[in-house]
Coordinates of C-alpha atoms and ligand atoms in Angstrom, one line a residue:
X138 CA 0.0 0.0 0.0
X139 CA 2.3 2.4 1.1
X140 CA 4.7 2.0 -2.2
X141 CA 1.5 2.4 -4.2
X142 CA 1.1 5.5 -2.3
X143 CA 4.4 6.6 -2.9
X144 CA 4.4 5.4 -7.4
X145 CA 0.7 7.5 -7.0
X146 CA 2.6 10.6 -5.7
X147 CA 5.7 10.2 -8.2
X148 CA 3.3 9.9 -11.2
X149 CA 1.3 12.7 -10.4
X150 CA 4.4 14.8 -9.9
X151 CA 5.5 13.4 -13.3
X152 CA 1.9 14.3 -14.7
X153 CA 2.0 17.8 -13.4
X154 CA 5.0 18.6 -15.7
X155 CA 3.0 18.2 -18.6
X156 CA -0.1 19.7 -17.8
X157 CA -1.8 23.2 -17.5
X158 CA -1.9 23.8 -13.6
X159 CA -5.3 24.5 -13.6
X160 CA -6.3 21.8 -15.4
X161 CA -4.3 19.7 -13.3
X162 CA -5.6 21.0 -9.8
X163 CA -9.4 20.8 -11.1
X164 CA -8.7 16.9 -11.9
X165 CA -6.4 16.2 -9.3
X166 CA -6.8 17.7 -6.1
X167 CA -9.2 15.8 -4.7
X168 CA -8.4 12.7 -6.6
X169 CA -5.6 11.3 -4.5
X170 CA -6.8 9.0 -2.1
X171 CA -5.6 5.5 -2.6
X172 CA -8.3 3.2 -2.0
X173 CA -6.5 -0.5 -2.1
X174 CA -3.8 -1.4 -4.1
X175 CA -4.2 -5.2 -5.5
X176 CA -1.9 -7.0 -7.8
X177 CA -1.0 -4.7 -10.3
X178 CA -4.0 -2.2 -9.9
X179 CA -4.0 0.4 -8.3
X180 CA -7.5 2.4 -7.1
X181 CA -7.7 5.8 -6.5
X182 CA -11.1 7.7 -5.5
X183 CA -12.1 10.4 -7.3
X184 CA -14.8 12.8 -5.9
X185 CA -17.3 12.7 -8.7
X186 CA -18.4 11.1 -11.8
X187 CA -17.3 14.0 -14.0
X188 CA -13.6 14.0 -12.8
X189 CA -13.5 10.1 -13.0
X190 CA -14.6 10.7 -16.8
X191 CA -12.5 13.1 -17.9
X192 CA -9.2 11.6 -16.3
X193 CA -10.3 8.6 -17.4
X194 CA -11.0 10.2 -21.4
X195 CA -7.9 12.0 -21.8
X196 CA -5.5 11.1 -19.2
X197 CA -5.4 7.4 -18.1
X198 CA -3.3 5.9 -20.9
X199 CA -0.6 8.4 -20.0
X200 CA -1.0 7.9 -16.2
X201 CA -0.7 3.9 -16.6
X202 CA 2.5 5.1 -19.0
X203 CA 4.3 6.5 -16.6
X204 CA 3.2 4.6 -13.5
X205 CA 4.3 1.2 -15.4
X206 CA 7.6 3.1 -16.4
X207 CA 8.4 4.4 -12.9
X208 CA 7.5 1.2 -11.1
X209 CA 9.1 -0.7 -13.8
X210 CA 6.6 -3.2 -14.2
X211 CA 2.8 -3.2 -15.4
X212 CA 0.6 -1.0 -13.3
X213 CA -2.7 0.2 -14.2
X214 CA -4.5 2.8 -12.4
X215 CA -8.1 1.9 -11.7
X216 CA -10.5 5.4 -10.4
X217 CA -13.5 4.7 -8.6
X218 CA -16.2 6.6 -6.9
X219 CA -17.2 5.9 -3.5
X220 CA -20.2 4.4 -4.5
X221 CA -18.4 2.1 -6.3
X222 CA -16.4 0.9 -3.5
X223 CA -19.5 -2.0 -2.4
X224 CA -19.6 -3.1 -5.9
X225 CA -15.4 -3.6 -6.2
X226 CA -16.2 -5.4 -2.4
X227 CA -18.8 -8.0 -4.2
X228 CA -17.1 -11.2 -3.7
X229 CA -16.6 -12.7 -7.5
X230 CA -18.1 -15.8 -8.4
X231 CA -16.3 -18.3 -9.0
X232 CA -15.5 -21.7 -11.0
X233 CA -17.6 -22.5 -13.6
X234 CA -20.3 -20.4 -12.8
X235 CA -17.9 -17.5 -13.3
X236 CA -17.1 -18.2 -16.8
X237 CA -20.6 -18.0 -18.0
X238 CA -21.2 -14.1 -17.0
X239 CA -21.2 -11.7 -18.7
X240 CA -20.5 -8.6 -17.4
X241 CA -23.9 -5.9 -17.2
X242 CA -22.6 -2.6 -17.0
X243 CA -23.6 -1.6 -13.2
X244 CA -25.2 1.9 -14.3
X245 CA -28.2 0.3 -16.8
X246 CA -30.1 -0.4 -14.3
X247 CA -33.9 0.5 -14.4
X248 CA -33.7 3.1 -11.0
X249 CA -31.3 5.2 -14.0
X250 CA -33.7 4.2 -16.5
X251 CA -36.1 7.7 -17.3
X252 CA -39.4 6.3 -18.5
X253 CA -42.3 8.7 -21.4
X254 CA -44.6 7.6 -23.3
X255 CA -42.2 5.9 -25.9
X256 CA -40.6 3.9 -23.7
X257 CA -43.1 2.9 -20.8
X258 CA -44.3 -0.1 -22.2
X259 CA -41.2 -1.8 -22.7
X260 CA -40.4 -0.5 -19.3
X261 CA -42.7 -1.8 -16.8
X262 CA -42.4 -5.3 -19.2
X263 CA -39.2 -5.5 -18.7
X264 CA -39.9 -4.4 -15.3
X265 CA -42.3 -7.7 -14.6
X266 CA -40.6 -9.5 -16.1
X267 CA -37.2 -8.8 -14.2
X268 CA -39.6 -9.5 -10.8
X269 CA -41.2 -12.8 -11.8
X270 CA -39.0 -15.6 -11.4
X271 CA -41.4 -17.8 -13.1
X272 CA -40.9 -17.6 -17.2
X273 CA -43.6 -15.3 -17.6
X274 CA -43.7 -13.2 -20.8
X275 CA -41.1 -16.0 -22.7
X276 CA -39.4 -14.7 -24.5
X277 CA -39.8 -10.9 -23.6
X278 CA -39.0 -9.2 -27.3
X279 CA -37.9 -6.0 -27.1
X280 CA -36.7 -4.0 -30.6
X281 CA -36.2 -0.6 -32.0
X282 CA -33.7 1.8 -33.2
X283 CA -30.3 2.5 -32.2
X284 CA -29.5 4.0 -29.3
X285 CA -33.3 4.1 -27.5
X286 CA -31.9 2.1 -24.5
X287 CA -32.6 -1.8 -25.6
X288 CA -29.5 -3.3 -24.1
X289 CA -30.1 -0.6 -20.9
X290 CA -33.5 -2.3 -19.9
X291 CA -32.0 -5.5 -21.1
X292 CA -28.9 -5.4 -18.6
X293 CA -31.5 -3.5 -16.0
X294 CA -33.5 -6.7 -15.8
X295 CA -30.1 -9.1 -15.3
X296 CA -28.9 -6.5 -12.9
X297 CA -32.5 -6.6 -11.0
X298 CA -32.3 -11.0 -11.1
X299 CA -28.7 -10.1 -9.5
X300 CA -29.6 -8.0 -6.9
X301 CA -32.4 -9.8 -5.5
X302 CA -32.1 -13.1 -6.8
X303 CA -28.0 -13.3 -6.5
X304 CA -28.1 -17.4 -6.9
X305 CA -30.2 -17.0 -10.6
X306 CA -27.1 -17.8 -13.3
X307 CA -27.8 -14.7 -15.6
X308 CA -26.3 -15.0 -19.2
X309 CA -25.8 -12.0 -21.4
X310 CA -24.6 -12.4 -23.9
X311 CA -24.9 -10.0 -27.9
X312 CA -25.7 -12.3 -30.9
X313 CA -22.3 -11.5 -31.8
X314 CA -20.7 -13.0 -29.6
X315 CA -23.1 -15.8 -29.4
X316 CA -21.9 -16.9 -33.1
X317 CA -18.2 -16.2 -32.1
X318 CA -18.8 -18.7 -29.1
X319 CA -19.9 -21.2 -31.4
X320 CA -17.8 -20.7 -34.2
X321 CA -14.7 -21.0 -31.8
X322 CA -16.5 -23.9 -30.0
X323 CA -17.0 -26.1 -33.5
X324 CA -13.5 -24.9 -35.2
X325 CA -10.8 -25.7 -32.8
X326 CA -9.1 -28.7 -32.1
X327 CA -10.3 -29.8 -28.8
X328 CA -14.1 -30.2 -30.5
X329 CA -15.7 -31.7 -28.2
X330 CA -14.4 -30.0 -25.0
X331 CA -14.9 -26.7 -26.8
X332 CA -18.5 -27.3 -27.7
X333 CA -19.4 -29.2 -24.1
X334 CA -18.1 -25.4 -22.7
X335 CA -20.4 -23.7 -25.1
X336 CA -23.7 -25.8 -24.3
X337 CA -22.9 -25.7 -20.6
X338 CA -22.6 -21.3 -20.7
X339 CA -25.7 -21.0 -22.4
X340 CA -28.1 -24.4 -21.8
X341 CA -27.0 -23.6 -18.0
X342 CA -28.9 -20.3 -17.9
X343 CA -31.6 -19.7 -15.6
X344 CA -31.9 -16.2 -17.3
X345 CA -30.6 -16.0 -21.0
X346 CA -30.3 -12.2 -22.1
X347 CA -29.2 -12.3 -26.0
X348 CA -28.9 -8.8 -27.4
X349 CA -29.0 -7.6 -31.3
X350 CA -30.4 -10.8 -32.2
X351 CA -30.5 -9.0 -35.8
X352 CA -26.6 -10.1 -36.4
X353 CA -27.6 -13.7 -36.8
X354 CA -29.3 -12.7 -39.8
X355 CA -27.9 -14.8 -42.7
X356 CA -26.0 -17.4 -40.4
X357 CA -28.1 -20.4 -41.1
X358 CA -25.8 -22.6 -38.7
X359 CA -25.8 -20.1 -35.6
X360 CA -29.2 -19.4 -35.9
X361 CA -29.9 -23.5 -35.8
X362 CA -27.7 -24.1 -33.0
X363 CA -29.6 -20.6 -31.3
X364 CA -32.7 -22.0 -31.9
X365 CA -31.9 -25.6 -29.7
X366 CA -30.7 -23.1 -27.3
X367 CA -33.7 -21.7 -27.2
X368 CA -36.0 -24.7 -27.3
X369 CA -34.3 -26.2 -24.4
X370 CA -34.4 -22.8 -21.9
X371 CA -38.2 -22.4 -23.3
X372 CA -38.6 -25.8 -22.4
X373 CA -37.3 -26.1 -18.9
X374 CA -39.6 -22.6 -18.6
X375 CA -36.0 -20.7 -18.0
X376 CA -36.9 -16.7 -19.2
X377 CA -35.4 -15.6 -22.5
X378 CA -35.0 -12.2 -23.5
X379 CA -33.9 -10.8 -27.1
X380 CA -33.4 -7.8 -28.5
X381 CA -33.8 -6.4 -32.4
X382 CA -33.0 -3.3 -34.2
X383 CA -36.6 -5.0 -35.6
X384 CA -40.0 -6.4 -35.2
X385 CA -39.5 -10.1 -35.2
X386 CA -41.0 -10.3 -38.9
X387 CA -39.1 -7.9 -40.2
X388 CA -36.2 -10.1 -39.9
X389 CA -34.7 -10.9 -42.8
X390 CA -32.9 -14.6 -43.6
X391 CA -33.9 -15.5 -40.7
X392 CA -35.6 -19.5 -39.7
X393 CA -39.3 -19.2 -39.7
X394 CA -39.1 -21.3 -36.6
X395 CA -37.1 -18.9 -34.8
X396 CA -39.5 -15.8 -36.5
X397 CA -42.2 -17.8 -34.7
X398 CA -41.0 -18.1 -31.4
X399 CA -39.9 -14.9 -30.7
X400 CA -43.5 -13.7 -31.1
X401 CA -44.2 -16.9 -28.7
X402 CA -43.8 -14.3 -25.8
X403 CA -44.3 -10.4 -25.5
X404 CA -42.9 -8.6 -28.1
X405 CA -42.6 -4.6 -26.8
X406 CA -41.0 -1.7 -28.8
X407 CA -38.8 1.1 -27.8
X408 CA -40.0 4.6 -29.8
X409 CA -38.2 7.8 -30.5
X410 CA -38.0 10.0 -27.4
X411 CA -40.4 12.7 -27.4
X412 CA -38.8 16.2 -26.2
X413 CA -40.6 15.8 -22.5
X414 CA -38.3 12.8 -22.4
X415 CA -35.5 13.7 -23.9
X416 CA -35.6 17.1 -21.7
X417 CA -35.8 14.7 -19.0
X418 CA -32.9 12.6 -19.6
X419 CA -30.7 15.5 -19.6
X420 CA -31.7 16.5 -16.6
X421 CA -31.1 13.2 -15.1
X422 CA -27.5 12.8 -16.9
X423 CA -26.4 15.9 -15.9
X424 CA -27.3 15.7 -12.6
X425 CA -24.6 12.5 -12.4
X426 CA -21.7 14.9 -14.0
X427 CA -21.9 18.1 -12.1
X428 CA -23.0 18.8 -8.4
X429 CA -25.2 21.7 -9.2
X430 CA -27.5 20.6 -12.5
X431 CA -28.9 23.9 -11.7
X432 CA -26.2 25.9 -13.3
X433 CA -27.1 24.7 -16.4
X434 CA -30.0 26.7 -17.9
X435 CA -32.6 24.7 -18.9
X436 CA -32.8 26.6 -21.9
X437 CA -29.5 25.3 -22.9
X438 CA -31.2 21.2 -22.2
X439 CA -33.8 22.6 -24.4
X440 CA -31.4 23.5 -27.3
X441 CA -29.7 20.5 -27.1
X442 CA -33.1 17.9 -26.7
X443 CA -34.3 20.5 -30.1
X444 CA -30.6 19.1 -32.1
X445 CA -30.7 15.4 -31.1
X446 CA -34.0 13.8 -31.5
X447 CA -33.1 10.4 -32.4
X448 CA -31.1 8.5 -30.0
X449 CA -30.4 8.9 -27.0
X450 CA -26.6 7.8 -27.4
X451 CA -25.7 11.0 -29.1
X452 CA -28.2 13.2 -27.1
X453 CA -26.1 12.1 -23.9
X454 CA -23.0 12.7 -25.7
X455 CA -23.8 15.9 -26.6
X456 CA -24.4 17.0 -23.5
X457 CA -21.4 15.2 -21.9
X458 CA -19.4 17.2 -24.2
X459 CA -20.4 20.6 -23.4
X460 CA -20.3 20.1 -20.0
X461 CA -16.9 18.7 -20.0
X462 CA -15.8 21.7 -22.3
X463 CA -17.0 24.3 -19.8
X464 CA -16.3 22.3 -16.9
X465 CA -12.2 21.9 -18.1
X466 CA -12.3 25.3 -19.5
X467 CA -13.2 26.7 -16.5
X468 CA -16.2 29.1 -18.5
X469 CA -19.7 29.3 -17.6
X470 CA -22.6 27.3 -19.4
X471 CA -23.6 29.3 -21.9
X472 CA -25.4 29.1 -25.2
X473 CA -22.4 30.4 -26.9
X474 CA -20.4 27.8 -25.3
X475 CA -22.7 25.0 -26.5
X476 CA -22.2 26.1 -29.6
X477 CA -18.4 25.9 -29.6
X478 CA -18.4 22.9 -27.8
X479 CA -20.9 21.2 -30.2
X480 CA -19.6 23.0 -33.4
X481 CA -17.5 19.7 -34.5
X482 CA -20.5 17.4 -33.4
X483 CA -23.3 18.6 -35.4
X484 CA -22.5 18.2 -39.3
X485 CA -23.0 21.1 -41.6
X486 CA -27.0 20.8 -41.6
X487 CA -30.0 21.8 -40.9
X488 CA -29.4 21.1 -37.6
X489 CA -26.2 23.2 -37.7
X490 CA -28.7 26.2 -38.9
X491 CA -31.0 25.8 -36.0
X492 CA -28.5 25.9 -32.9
X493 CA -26.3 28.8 -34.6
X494 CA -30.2 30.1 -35.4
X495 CA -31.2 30.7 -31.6
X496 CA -27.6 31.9 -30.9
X497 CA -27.9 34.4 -34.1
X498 CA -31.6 35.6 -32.9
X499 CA -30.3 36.4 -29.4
X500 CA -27.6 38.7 -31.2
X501 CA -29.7 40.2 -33.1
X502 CA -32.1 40.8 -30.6
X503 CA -29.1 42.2 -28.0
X504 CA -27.9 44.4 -31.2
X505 CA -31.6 45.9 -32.1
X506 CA -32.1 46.7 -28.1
X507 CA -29.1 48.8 -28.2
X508 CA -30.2 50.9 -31.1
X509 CA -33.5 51.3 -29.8
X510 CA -34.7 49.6 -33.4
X511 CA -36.4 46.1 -34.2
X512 CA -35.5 42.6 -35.2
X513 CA -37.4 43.3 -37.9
X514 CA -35.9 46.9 -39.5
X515 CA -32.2 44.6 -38.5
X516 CA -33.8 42.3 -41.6
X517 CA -35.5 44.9 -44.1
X518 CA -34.6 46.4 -46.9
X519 CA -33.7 49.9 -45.3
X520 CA -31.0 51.4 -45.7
X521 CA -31.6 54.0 -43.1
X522 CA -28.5 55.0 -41.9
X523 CA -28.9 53.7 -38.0
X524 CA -30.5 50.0 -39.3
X525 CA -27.7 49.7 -42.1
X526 CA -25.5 50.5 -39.2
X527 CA -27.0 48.5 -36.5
X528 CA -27.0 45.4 -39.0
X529 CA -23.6 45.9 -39.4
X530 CA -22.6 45.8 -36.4
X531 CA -24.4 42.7 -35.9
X532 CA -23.1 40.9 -39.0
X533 CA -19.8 41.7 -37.6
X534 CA -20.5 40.0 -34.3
X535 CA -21.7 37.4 -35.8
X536 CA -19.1 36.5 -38.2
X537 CA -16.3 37.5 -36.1
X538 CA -17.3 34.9 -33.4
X539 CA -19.0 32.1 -34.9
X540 CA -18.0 32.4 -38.7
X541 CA -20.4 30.7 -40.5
X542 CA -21.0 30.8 -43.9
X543 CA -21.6 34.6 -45.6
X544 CA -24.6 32.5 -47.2
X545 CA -25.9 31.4 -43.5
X546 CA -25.3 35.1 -42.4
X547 CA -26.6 36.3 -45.4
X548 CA -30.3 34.5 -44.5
X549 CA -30.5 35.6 -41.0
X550 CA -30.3 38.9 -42.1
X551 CA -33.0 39.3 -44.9
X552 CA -31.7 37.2 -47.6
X553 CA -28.9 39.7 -48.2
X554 CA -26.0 38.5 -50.2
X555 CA -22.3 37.5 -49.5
X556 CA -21.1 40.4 -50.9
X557 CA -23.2 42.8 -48.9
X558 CA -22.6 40.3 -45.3
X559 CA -18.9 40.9 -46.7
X560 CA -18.6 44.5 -47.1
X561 CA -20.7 44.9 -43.4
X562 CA -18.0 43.1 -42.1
X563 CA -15.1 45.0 -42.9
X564 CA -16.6 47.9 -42.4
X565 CA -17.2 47.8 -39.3
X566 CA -13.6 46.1 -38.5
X567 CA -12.2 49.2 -39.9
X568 CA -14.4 51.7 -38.0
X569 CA -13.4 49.7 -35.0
X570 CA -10.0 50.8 -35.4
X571 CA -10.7 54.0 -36.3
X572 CA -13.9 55.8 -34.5
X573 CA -13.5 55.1 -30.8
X574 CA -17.8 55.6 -30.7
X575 CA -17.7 52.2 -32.7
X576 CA -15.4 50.5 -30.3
X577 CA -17.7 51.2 -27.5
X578 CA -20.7 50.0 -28.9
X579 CA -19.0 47.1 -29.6
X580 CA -17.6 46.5 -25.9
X581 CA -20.7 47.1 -24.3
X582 CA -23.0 44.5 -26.9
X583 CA -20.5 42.0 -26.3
X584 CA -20.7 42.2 -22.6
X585 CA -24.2 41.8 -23.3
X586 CA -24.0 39.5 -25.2
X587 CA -21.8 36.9 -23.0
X588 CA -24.6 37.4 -19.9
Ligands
ADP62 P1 -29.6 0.5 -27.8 O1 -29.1 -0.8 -27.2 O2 -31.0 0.5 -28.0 O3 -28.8 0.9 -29.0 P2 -28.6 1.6 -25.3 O4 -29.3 0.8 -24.4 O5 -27.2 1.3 -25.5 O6 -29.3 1.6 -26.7 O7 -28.7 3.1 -24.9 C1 -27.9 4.2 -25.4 C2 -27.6 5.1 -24.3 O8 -28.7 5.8 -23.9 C3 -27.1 4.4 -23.0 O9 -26.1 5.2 -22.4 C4 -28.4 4.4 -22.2 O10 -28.1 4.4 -20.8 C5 -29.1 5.7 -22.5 N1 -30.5 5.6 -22.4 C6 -31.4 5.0 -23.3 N2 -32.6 5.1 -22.9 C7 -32.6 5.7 -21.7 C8 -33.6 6.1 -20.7 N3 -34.9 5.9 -21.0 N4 -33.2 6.7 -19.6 C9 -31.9 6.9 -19.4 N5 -30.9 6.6 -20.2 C10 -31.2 6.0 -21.4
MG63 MG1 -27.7 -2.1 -27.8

């Protein structure tokens, strides 16, 4: 322990060299305790889940680097939460039993699952199912698109068996590796050893959880030896649960015996979010990466359930992102800092229009305030001298901070075109050097303009 201490202290020291010292006191203040050190791990609590994600995004490979190269031999540092402490306490099954889990990722459970009206159904199935030891909806079906949290109520229930039915021998496993199993199991030389292993991880299950069932689509022999699989678990009554990017029927080159049995059971879907939801989730995300969700304006949740509609993968992300940007940057959560921090991860789209569209409006509106003028004479044809001057200003704002296209700028302001978006812009950058009136104006709205 107390040499782990002591390589912990070193590496950090070594770390500190290369980083910003801000960067590296945010991180790795707090983030020093030593929680165990076992073999060649090393844990180290970290204070919350936002500073165990970033460390563990851009800094761990380097860490373990130098670690390994100070101690001279493979160390890999391990950083856990306090709450995670009781699960790294779990005793570890062991023998056979052992080999046949899978791991479920400890966080899909279904007290972290947010439930609307697109997901509810599959929810409380999953849900009864999860509580009724009996086979009861067999197999419980559950498909739709990427990203709308199958495998998350899918490990929720095997979690849920775990918890309060520790004894149940839970198998997750994804179609995937299903076919690898029992390609590796009928193609290596110890046969029938091999293929005894393979019958005993998945004919053993008392709960079989086989996920993206979809990749066994043209594998005639994988989906045979699936399909004895699932007649003897179906048999003995053990429960079964799949999931599909599909219906069931919508399977293509697929047996119609295995078609038919997976519409045996319950067959739920999982819809696209609607923007209650979605606003939801964020809230419930962010409230595991920061301490105080509240600084984030919910008009900025809003912006970001608006941009990501379709999976809840990439809505997370997004938000993820933009909260690590601020967070490491130190700057508060705007809406101009979502923009920046989402720039790369919204393609040039419509979708690229809308979020630099609410930014743009809250420019334009700031800008027209000022001159005492509209939104409205900032987009007409008017060349009156304060409105040409006004929308100058703003077109210079604009570009100069978020540089979008002199098209993009161009329709925000009218339909005007590049030439005229160009010439407002260097006007006004040569006034600014010039008329100190101009530089004012400009100070003030941008102080405005960042509240
Ligand atoms: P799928 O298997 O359908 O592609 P996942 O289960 O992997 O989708 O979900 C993608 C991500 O979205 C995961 O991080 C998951 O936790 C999250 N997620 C999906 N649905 C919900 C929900 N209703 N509440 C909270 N998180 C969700
Ligand atoms: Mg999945």
């Amino acid at each position: 322990m107390e040499q782990g201490m002591k390589l912990w202290e070193q590496t950090l020291d070594a770390l500190r060299q290369e980083l910003d010292e801000t960067d590296f006191s945010v991180l790795f203040s707090e983030a020093n305790k030593i929680y165990k050190v076992e073999d060649n791990f090393i844990y180290i609590i970290v204070p919350n889940a936002l500073t165990k994600f970033r460390i563990e995004k851009f800094y761990i490979n380097k860490l373990n680097e130098i670690a390994s190269s100070l101690s001279g031999s493979l160390v890999k540092l391990k950083f856990i939460l306090k709450d995670e402490i009781e699960e790294l306490e779990k005793p570890l099954n062991t023998g056979a039993e052992d080999v046949n889990k899978r791991p479920l990722r400890a966080e899909y459970t279904f007290n972290n699952f947010v439930t609307g009206e697109s997901n509810r159904f599959a929810f409380l199935s999953a849900m009864k199912v999860a509580e009724t030891p009996e086979a009861l909806y067999n197999p419980l079906y559950i498909f739709g698109d990427v990203g709308l949290g199958k495998t998350h109520l899918m490990m929720a229930i095997g979690n849920y068996v775990l918890d309060n039915r520790p004894e149940t021998n839970v198998v997750y496993t994804s179609a995937q590796e299903f076919a690898e199993d029992y390609f590796l199991a009928t193609s290596t030389r110890k046969g029938k050893e091999n293929i005894e292993q393979f019958y005993r991880k998945y004919r053993d299950a008392e709960v079989l959880l086989v996920d993206d069932i979809q990749f066994l689509e043209n594998k005639p022999s994988t989906q045979e030896e699936f399909f004895k699989v699932f007649e003897h678990l179906h048999g003995i009554n053990k429960q079964i649960v799949i999931t599909s990017d599909r219906s069931a029927n919508e399977l293509k080159n697929m047996m119609a015996r295995l078609k038919s049995r997976f519409n045996w059971g319950l067959s739920v879907d999982i819809k696209i979010p609607d923007k209650p939801l979605r606003l939801n989730i964020l809230k419930r995300k962010l409230s595991f990466l920061i301490e105080n969700p509240k600084d984030v304006p919910v008009e900025i949740l809003e912006i970001i359930a608006d941009h990501f509609t379709n999976n809840i993968r990439d809505l997370e992300g997004a938000l993820r992102r933009y909260v690590t940007y601020c967070v490491s940057l130190n700057i508060p959560f705007t809406m101009e800092n979502l923009y920046v921090a989402l720039e790369r991860l919204i393609p040039e789209s419509e979708e690229e229009k809308n979020i630099s569209g609410k930014i743009f409006e809250n420019i334009k509106r700031e800008v027209a305030a000022y001159y005492k003028i509209s939104v409205a004479d900032l987009e007409s044809p008017s060349r009156k001298q304060v409105f040409t001057y006004a929308r100058q200003m703003a077109i210079y704002i604009i570009k100069k901070h978020y540089n979008p296209s002199l098209k993009l700028i161009g329709e925000f302001f009218g339909n005007r075109d590049h030439a005229t978006v160009s010439h407002s812009f260097d006007k006004i950058k040569n006034l600014l050097r010039t008329n100190s009136l101009v530089k004012n104006d400009y100070d003030i709205l941008m102080k405005k303009i960042k509240k």
